[in-house]
Short mmCIF file of C-alpha atoms in Angstrom, two decimals:
data_model
loop_
_atom_site.label_atom_id
_atom_site.label_comp_id
_atom_site.label_asym_id
_atom_site.label_seq_id
_atom_site.Cartn_x
_atom_site.Cartn_y
_atom_site.Cartn_z
CA UNK A 791 0.00 0.00 0.00
CA UNK A 792 2.52 2.65 -1.09
CA UNK A 793 -0.22 5.30 -1.10
CA UNK A 794 -0.65 4.96 2.65
CA UNK A 795 3.01 5.02 3.49
CA UNK A 796 4.69 8.16 4.65
CA UNK A 797 7.98 6.66 5.79
CA UNK A 798 10.01 8.75 3.34
CA UNK A 799 7.90 11.88 3.49
CA UNK A 800 5.74 10.86 0.54
CA UNK A 801 2.11 11.97 0.88
CA UNK A 802 -0.82 9.96 -0.51
CA UNK A 803 -1.08 10.67 -4.25
CA UNK A 804 2.62 11.47 -4.61
CA UNK A 805 4.90 9.33 -6.76
CA UNK A 806 8.65 8.75 -6.42
CA UNK A 807 10.81 7.28 -9.18
CA UNK A 808 14.14 5.52 -9.01
CA UNK A 809 16.69 8.06 -10.17
CA UNK A 810 19.54 7.03 -12.50
CA UNK A 811 22.63 5.58 -10.80
CA UNK A 812 24.86 8.28 -12.32
CA UNK A 813 24.69 11.96 -13.10
CA UNK A 814 25.06 13.14 -16.70
CA UNK A 815 26.87 16.40 -15.96
CA UNK A 816 28.33 18.31 -13.05
CA UNK A 817 27.81 21.70 -11.46
CA UNK A 818 30.26 23.97 -9.69
CA UNK A 819 28.98 25.98 -6.76
CA UNK A 820 30.35 29.37 -7.78
CA UNK A 821 29.37 31.28 -4.68
CA UNK A 822 26.83 31.55 -1.92
CA UNK A 823 23.62 33.52 -1.40
CA UNK A 824 23.16 35.35 1.91
CA UNK A 825 19.55 36.01 2.88
CA UNK A 826 17.76 36.89 6.14
CA UNK A 827 15.91 33.53 6.09
CA UNK A 828 17.12 30.47 8.02
CA UNK A 829 14.09 28.19 7.51
CA UNK A 830 11.57 27.48 4.74
CA UNK A 831 8.78 28.99 6.87
CA UNK A 832 10.57 32.34 7.03
CA UNK A 833 11.27 32.55 3.28
CA UNK A 834 9.06 34.67 1.03
CA UNK A 835 6.68 32.45 -0.94
CA UNK A 836 8.16 33.54 -4.27
CA UNK A 837 10.38 36.25 -5.82
CA UNK A 838 7.45 38.64 -6.16
CA UNK A 839 6.73 38.51 -2.44
CA UNK A 840 10.43 39.07 -1.82
CA UNK A 841 10.47 42.08 -4.20
CA UNK A 842 7.52 43.58 -2.39
CA UNK A 843 9.27 43.12 0.98
CA UNK A 844 12.30 44.98 -0.45
CA UNK A 845 14.57 42.62 1.56
CA UNK A 846 18.16 42.99 0.40
CA UNK A 847 20.11 39.79 -0.13
CA UNK A 848 23.79 39.40 -0.93
CA UNK A 849 25.30 37.24 -3.62
CA UNK A 850 28.91 36.38 -2.81
CA UNK A 851 30.78 35.18 -5.88
CA UNK A 852 33.70 32.88 -5.03
CA UNK A 853 37.16 34.14 -5.89
CA UNK A 854 38.08 32.13 -8.98
CA UNK A 855 34.86 33.35 -10.67
CA UNK A 856 34.89 36.99 -9.55
CA UNK A 857 36.45 38.13 -12.83
CA UNK A 858 33.28 36.99 -14.60
CA UNK A 859 31.43 39.94 -13.01
CA UNK A 860 33.24 42.47 -15.25
CA UNK A 861 30.65 44.67 -16.92
CA UNK A 862 27.69 43.48 -14.84
CA UNK A 863 27.14 47.03 -13.54
CA UNK A 864 25.58 47.86 -16.91
CA UNK A 865 22.45 45.92 -16.00
CA UNK A 866 19.60 46.85 -13.68
CA UNK A 867 18.27 43.30 -13.40
CA UNK A 868 19.89 39.86 -13.34
CA UNK A 869 18.73 36.28 -13.59
CA UNK A 870 20.08 34.34 -10.60
CA UNK A 871 20.25 30.55 -10.85
CA UNK A 872 20.76 28.63 -7.63
CA UNK A 873 20.72 25.09 -6.33
CA UNK A 874 18.19 23.95 -3.74
CA UNK A 875 20.56 21.51 -2.12
CA UNK A 876 18.16 20.33 0.58
CA UNK A 877 15.41 19.15 -1.75
CA UNK A 878 14.76 15.52 -2.63
CA UNK A 879 14.84 14.87 -6.37
CA UNK A 880 12.73 11.79 -6.98
CA UNK A 881 9.12 12.98 -6.50
CA UNK A 882 7.76 13.37 -10.04
CA UNK A 883 4.19 13.76 -8.77
CA UNK A 884 3.58 15.88 -5.68
CA UNK A 885 0.64 17.00 -3.57
CA UNK A 886 1.42 20.60 -2.57
CA UNK A 887 -0.35 21.72 0.58
CA UNK A 888 -1.90 24.74 -1.12
CA UNK A 889 -3.41 22.55 -3.87
CA UNK A 890 -4.36 19.38 -2.00
CA UNK A 891 -4.25 17.45 -5.30
CA UNK A 892 -1.48 15.69 -7.24
CA UNK A 893 0.50 17.66 -9.80
CA UNK A 894 3.69 16.97 -11.77
CA UNK A 895 6.97 18.53 -10.66
CA UNK A 896 7.29 20.35 -14.03
CA UNK A 897 3.92 22.03 -13.42
CA UNK A 898 5.14 23.35 -10.05
CA UNK A 899 7.85 25.74 -8.86
CA UNK A 900 8.55 23.35 -5.98
CA UNK A 901 12.23 22.90 -5.02
CA UNK A 902 11.56 19.15 -5.27
CA UNK A 903 12.43 18.21 -8.89
CA UNK A 904 14.95 15.99 -10.70
CA UNK A 905 17.36 18.91 -11.01
CA UNK A 906 16.66 21.23 -8.06
CA UNK A 907 17.55 24.48 -9.80
CA UNK A 908 15.65 27.68 -9.12
CA UNK A 909 15.79 31.05 -10.78
CA UNK A 910 14.84 34.55 -9.75
CA UNK A 911 14.98 37.82 -11.62
CA UNK A 912 16.51 40.32 -9.20
CA UNK A 913 17.17 44.04 -9.14
CA UNK A 914 20.85 44.90 -8.76
CA UNK A 915 21.25 47.45 -5.97
CA UNK A 916 24.97 47.60 -5.23
CA UNK A 917 28.27 46.00 -6.21
CA UNK A 918 31.25 45.78 -3.84
CA UNK A 919 34.05 43.72 -5.32
CA UNK A 920 32.72 40.15 -5.45
CA UNK A 921 29.49 40.93 -3.54
CA UNK A 922 26.23 41.93 -5.20
CA UNK A 923 23.34 43.38 -3.18
CA UNK A 924 20.05 42.47 -4.85
CA UNK A 925 16.29 42.57 -4.26
CA UNK A 926 14.04 39.67 -5.29
CA UNK A 927 15.46 36.43 -3.91
CA UNK A 928 13.33 34.00 -1.92
CA UNK A 929 15.83 31.31 -0.92
CA UNK A 930 17.42 30.13 2.32
CA UNK A 931 20.59 31.70 3.68
CA UNK A 932 23.59 29.75 2.42
CA UNK A 933 22.02 28.58 -0.84
CA UNK A 934 24.69 27.67 -3.42
CA UNK A 935 24.96 29.98 -6.43
CA UNK A 936 25.05 28.37 -9.89
CA UNK A 937 24.87 31.21 -12.42
CA UNK A 938 24.26 34.92 -13.01
CA UNK A 939 23.03 36.36 -16.29
CA UNK A 940 21.86 39.76 -17.46
CA UNK A 941 18.05 39.94 -17.67
CA UNK A 942 16.59 41.34 -20.89
CA UNK A 943 12.89 42.15 -20.66
CA UNK A 944 12.57 42.08 -24.44
CA UNK A 945 13.93 38.53 -24.55
CA UNK A 946 12.98 37.00 -21.22
CA UNK A 947 9.45 38.35 -20.82
CA UNK A 948 7.20 37.28 -23.69
CA UNK A 949 4.89 39.97 -25.07
CA UNK A 950 1.89 37.95 -24.00
CA UNK A 951 1.94 38.16 -20.22
CA UNK A 952 -0.61 35.60 -19.13
CA UNK A 953 -2.17 36.01 -15.71
CA UNK A 954 -1.17 33.37 -13.19
CA UNK A 955 -3.88 30.71 -12.94
CA UNK A 956 -4.04 30.90 -9.17
CA UNK A 957 -2.08 31.62 -6.02
CA UNK A 958 1.62 31.09 -6.57
CA UNK A 959 3.59 29.16 -4.00
CA UNK A 960 6.98 27.60 -4.13
CA UNK A 961 5.69 24.29 -2.79
CA UNK B 996 52.54 36.12 -23.77
CA UNK B 997 49.21 34.49 -22.98
CA UNK B 998 47.36 37.38 -24.67
CA UNK B 999 48.83 36.45 -28.02
CA UNK B 1000 48.13 32.75 -27.79
CA UNK B 1001 45.13 31.25 -29.44
CA UNK B 1002 46.05 27.60 -29.06
CA UNK B 1003 42.97 26.83 -26.97
CA UNK B 1004 40.58 29.17 -28.72
CA UNK B 1005 41.27 32.04 -26.32
CA UNK B 1006 41.17 35.47 -27.99
CA UNK B 1007 43.34 38.38 -26.88
CA UNK B 1008 41.75 39.96 -23.79
CA UNK B 1009 40.03 36.75 -22.73
CA UNK B 1010 40.91 35.03 -19.45
CA UNK B 1011 40.64 31.36 -18.54
CA UNK B 1012 40.73 30.04 -14.97
CA UNK B 1013 41.64 26.64 -13.64
CA UNK B 1014 38.35 25.02 -12.73
CA UNK B 1015 38.00 22.99 -9.50
CA UNK B 1016 39.07 19.35 -9.72
CA UNK B 1017 35.61 18.16 -8.65
CA UNK B 1018 32.01 19.08 -9.21
CA UNK B 1019 29.85 20.09 -6.24
CA UNK B 1020 26.57 18.62 -7.51
CA UNK B 1021 25.24 16.55 -10.38
CA UNK B 1022 22.63 16.99 -13.09
CA UNK B 1023 20.41 14.44 -14.77
CA UNK B 1024 19.64 14.94 -18.44
CA UNK B 1025 15.87 14.50 -18.27
CA UNK B 1026 15.14 14.62 -21.98
CA UNK B 1027 16.26 16.13 -25.26
CA UNK B 1028 15.33 19.23 -27.26
CA UNK B 1029 14.64 18.82 -30.97
CA UNK B 1030 15.15 21.95 -33.05
CA UNK B 1031 15.64 22.68 -36.77
CA UNK B 1032 19.20 23.92 -36.10
CA UNK B 1033 22.29 21.73 -36.51
CA UNK B 1034 25.00 24.39 -36.10
CA UNK B 1035 25.52 27.57 -34.06
CA UNK B 1036 25.36 29.66 -37.23
CA UNK B 1037 21.85 28.43 -38.00
CA UNK B 1038 20.48 29.06 -34.50
CA UNK B 1039 18.41 32.16 -33.78
CA UNK B 1040 20.52 34.73 -31.89
CA UNK B 1041 18.23 34.62 -28.85
CA UNK B 1042 14.77 33.42 -27.75
CA UNK B 1043 13.13 36.61 -29.03
CA UNK B 1044 14.45 36.03 -32.54
CA UNK B 1045 13.20 32.45 -32.27
CA UNK B 1046 9.74 33.63 -31.12
CA UNK B 1047 9.54 35.99 -34.06
CA UNK B 1048 10.47 33.19 -36.48
CA UNK B 1049 7.63 31.10 -34.98
CA UNK B 1050 9.82 27.98 -35.39
CA UNK B 1051 8.30 25.07 -33.50
CA UNK B 1052 10.68 22.97 -31.43
CA UNK B 1053 9.94 19.75 -29.58
CA UNK B 1054 10.87 18.92 -26.02
CA UNK B 1055 11.03 15.17 -25.48
CA UNK B 1056 10.87 14.29 -21.79
CA UNK B 1057 12.54 10.95 -21.02
CA UNK B 1058 10.29 8.19 -19.71
CA UNK B 1059 11.13 8.09 -16.01
CA UNK B 1060 10.31 11.82 -15.76
CA UNK B 1061 7.19 11.92 -17.97
CA UNK B 1062 4.88 11.73 -14.96
CA UNK B 1063 6.22 15.11 -13.85
CA UNK B 1064 4.34 16.72 -16.77
CA UNK B 1065 0.94 16.14 -15.10
CA UNK B 1066 -0.94 19.43 -15.02
CA UNK B 1067 1.44 21.33 -17.30
CA UNK B 1068 -1.39 21.91 -19.80
CA UNK B 1069 -2.72 24.61 -17.45
CA UNK B 1070 0.09 26.95 -18.49
CA UNK B 1071 0.54 28.96 -21.67
CA UNK B 1072 4.25 29.60 -21.10
CA UNK B 1073 7.07 27.58 -19.58
CA UNK B 1074 10.64 28.24 -18.48
CA UNK B 1075 12.92 25.70 -20.17
CA UNK B 1076 16.36 25.10 -18.63
CA UNK B 1077 18.89 23.27 -20.77
CA UNK B 1078 22.56 22.36 -20.79
CA UNK B 1079 24.93 23.70 -23.41
CA UNK B 1080 27.08 20.61 -23.43
CA UNK B 1081 29.49 21.79 -26.13
CA UNK B 1082 30.59 24.95 -24.37
CA UNK B 1083 33.90 25.36 -22.55
CA UNK B 1084 33.47 26.43 -18.93
CA UNK B 1085 36.69 28.17 -17.93
CA UNK B 1086 36.56 31.54 -19.73
CA UNK B 1087 35.56 34.04 -17.05
CA UNK B 1088 36.39 37.00 -19.30
CA UNK B 1089 35.40 36.85 -22.96
CA UNK B 1090 35.61 39.03 -26.03
CA UNK B 1091 32.34 38.47 -27.91
CA UNK B 1092 32.55 39.21 -31.62
CA UNK B 1093 29.64 41.68 -31.50
CA UNK B 1094 31.33 43.69 -28.72
CA UNK B 1095 35.01 43.49 -29.61
CA UNK B 1096 35.89 44.22 -25.97
CA UNK B 1097 36.35 42.05 -22.87
CA UNK B 1098 33.36 41.33 -20.66
CA UNK B 1099 32.71 38.91 -17.80
CA UNK B 1100 30.77 35.71 -18.40
CA UNK B 1101 28.09 36.79 -15.90
CA UNK B 1102 27.49 39.98 -17.91
CA UNK B 1103 26.88 37.91 -21.06
CA UNK B 1104 24.34 35.33 -22.19
CA UNK B 1105 27.17 33.36 -23.81
CA UNK B 1106 26.99 29.56 -23.52
CA UNK B 1107 30.57 29.73 -22.25
CA UNK B 1108 30.26 29.99 -18.44
CA UNK B 1109 31.23 27.92 -15.37
CA UNK B 1110 27.84 26.18 -15.40
CA UNK B 1111 26.66 26.20 -19.03
CA UNK B 1112 22.94 26.40 -18.30
CA UNK B 1113 20.60 28.39 -20.49
CA UNK B 1114 16.98 29.30 -20.07
CA UNK B 1115 14.22 30.32 -22.42
CA UNK B 1116 10.62 31.30 -21.78
CA UNK B 1117 8.59 29.42 -24.39
CA UNK B 1118 4.97 29.32 -25.50
CA UNK B 1119 3.40 25.88 -25.14
CA UNK B 1120 1.68 24.94 -28.39
CA UNK B 1121 0.84 21.25 -28.10
CA UNK B 1122 1.30 18.27 -25.77
CA UNK B 1123 1.43 14.70 -27.03
CA UNK B 1124 2.27 12.28 -24.25
CA UNK B 1125 5.91 13.05 -23.32
CA UNK B 1126 6.44 15.53 -26.18
CA UNK B 1127 5.84 19.26 -25.91
CA UNK B 1128 5.72 21.49 -28.98
CA UNK B 1129 6.91 24.98 -28.09
CA UNK B 1130 7.88 28.31 -29.66
CA UNK B 1131 10.83 30.36 -28.37
CA UNK B 1132 13.90 28.09 -28.17
CA UNK B 1133 17.22 29.06 -29.74
CA UNK B 1134 19.39 26.01 -29.07
CA UNK B 1135 21.00 23.30 -31.15
CA UNK B 1136 19.15 20.11 -32.05
CA UNK B 1137 19.91 17.43 -29.47
CA UNK B 1138 20.47 19.82 -26.54
CA UNK B 1139 20.00 18.06 -23.17
CA UNK B 1140 16.96 19.14 -21.16
CA UNK B 1141 17.49 19.98 -17.48
CA UNK B 1142 14.20 21.40 -16.19
CA UNK B 1143 10.74 22.68 -17.04
CA UNK B 1144 8.81 25.14 -14.90
CA UNK B 1145 5.58 27.10 -15.28
CA UNK B 1146 6.26 30.75 -16.17
CA UNK B 1147 4.44 33.38 -14.13
CA UNK B 1148 4.64 36.87 -15.61
CA UNK B 1149 3.72 38.40 -12.27
CA UNK B 1150 6.68 36.68 -10.62
CA UNK B 1151 9.25 36.24 -13.38
CA UNK B 1152 8.94 39.60 -15.15
CA UNK B 1153 9.69 42.51 -12.80
CA UNK B 1154 7.37 45.50 -13.07
CA UNK B 1155 10.27 47.65 -14.19
CA UNK B 1156 11.08 46.37 -17.67
CA UNK B 1157 14.39 47.98 -18.50
CA UNK B 1158 15.29 48.36 -22.15
CA UNK B 1159 18.18 46.23 -23.30
CA UNK B 1160 21.40 48.27 -23.35
CA UNK B 1161 22.30 47.21 -26.87
CA UNK B 1162 21.99 44.43 -29.41
CA UNK B 1163 21.43 41.09 -27.72
CA UNK B 1164 23.45 38.14 -28.88
CA UNK B 1165 24.04 34.76 -27.34
CA UNK B 1166 27.79 35.03 -27.82
#
């Protein structure tokens, strides 16, 4: 009766798969994200909520990669990619608390997904050497940084801006 | 005279670092992206150019992960994360042809970066089992898929939509 079991934190209606024995590619943690939030409950529900709170977070780029920041001051907004290193990766179908019904990981912004990457578009507030102060992150303090990119509204925001179909949560 | 050497494809003004001996985390390739483009020269310069061409690409989600698509039909737009597996990862400073001047990898959308992840916001056109037809990708045929997420304009597109500071290229 796998549906009734909760031994591994799987709720009724959720489905775990057996993940491959090996990874296909590797990631370097290129820095760390400093935020005011030490637990999931404290975190903003999503980047919009974080933007509205105006909380300032700090992205610390590790030394070997700091040279890759050259020219970043030209941009008002960045895409931040980070790794949700505490999330399990095998739950392809999940029952988020705010939905109460099963939904696929690719139809959710849940941290639980085969590759637990998240992205936020942030506003760049200040640069001091290898540290960027930004507004718009919603992750835990200490989250590993994976990538930074300039954000281009004309490329990254499609002209059709569909309304969200309901309340947006990260789980 | 490292600036004059081009033995490893490094142009004058570019700077390579020694990458760490080990990765910090692993990625699963969860599917493959089918596009009409077999070489970099054929690819659209960015997702906007691809959107304007209306080229339809196909995202094939590999079997163990197909269940994670449940509910994705509710969304008109998705964020697609993919891995640019042919790109070198050590060039922190680059001299893109369209700029002719050095710039850091994090201030570029170049595939060359420590973690060669790319993202595109695409319009979902059709779903057939584990295959999604989408508009808005700019990558090579055969590119490994890393993640799919619903796109929320209210979250992912900041209210301030800054104009791009110049022509946008992927290299």
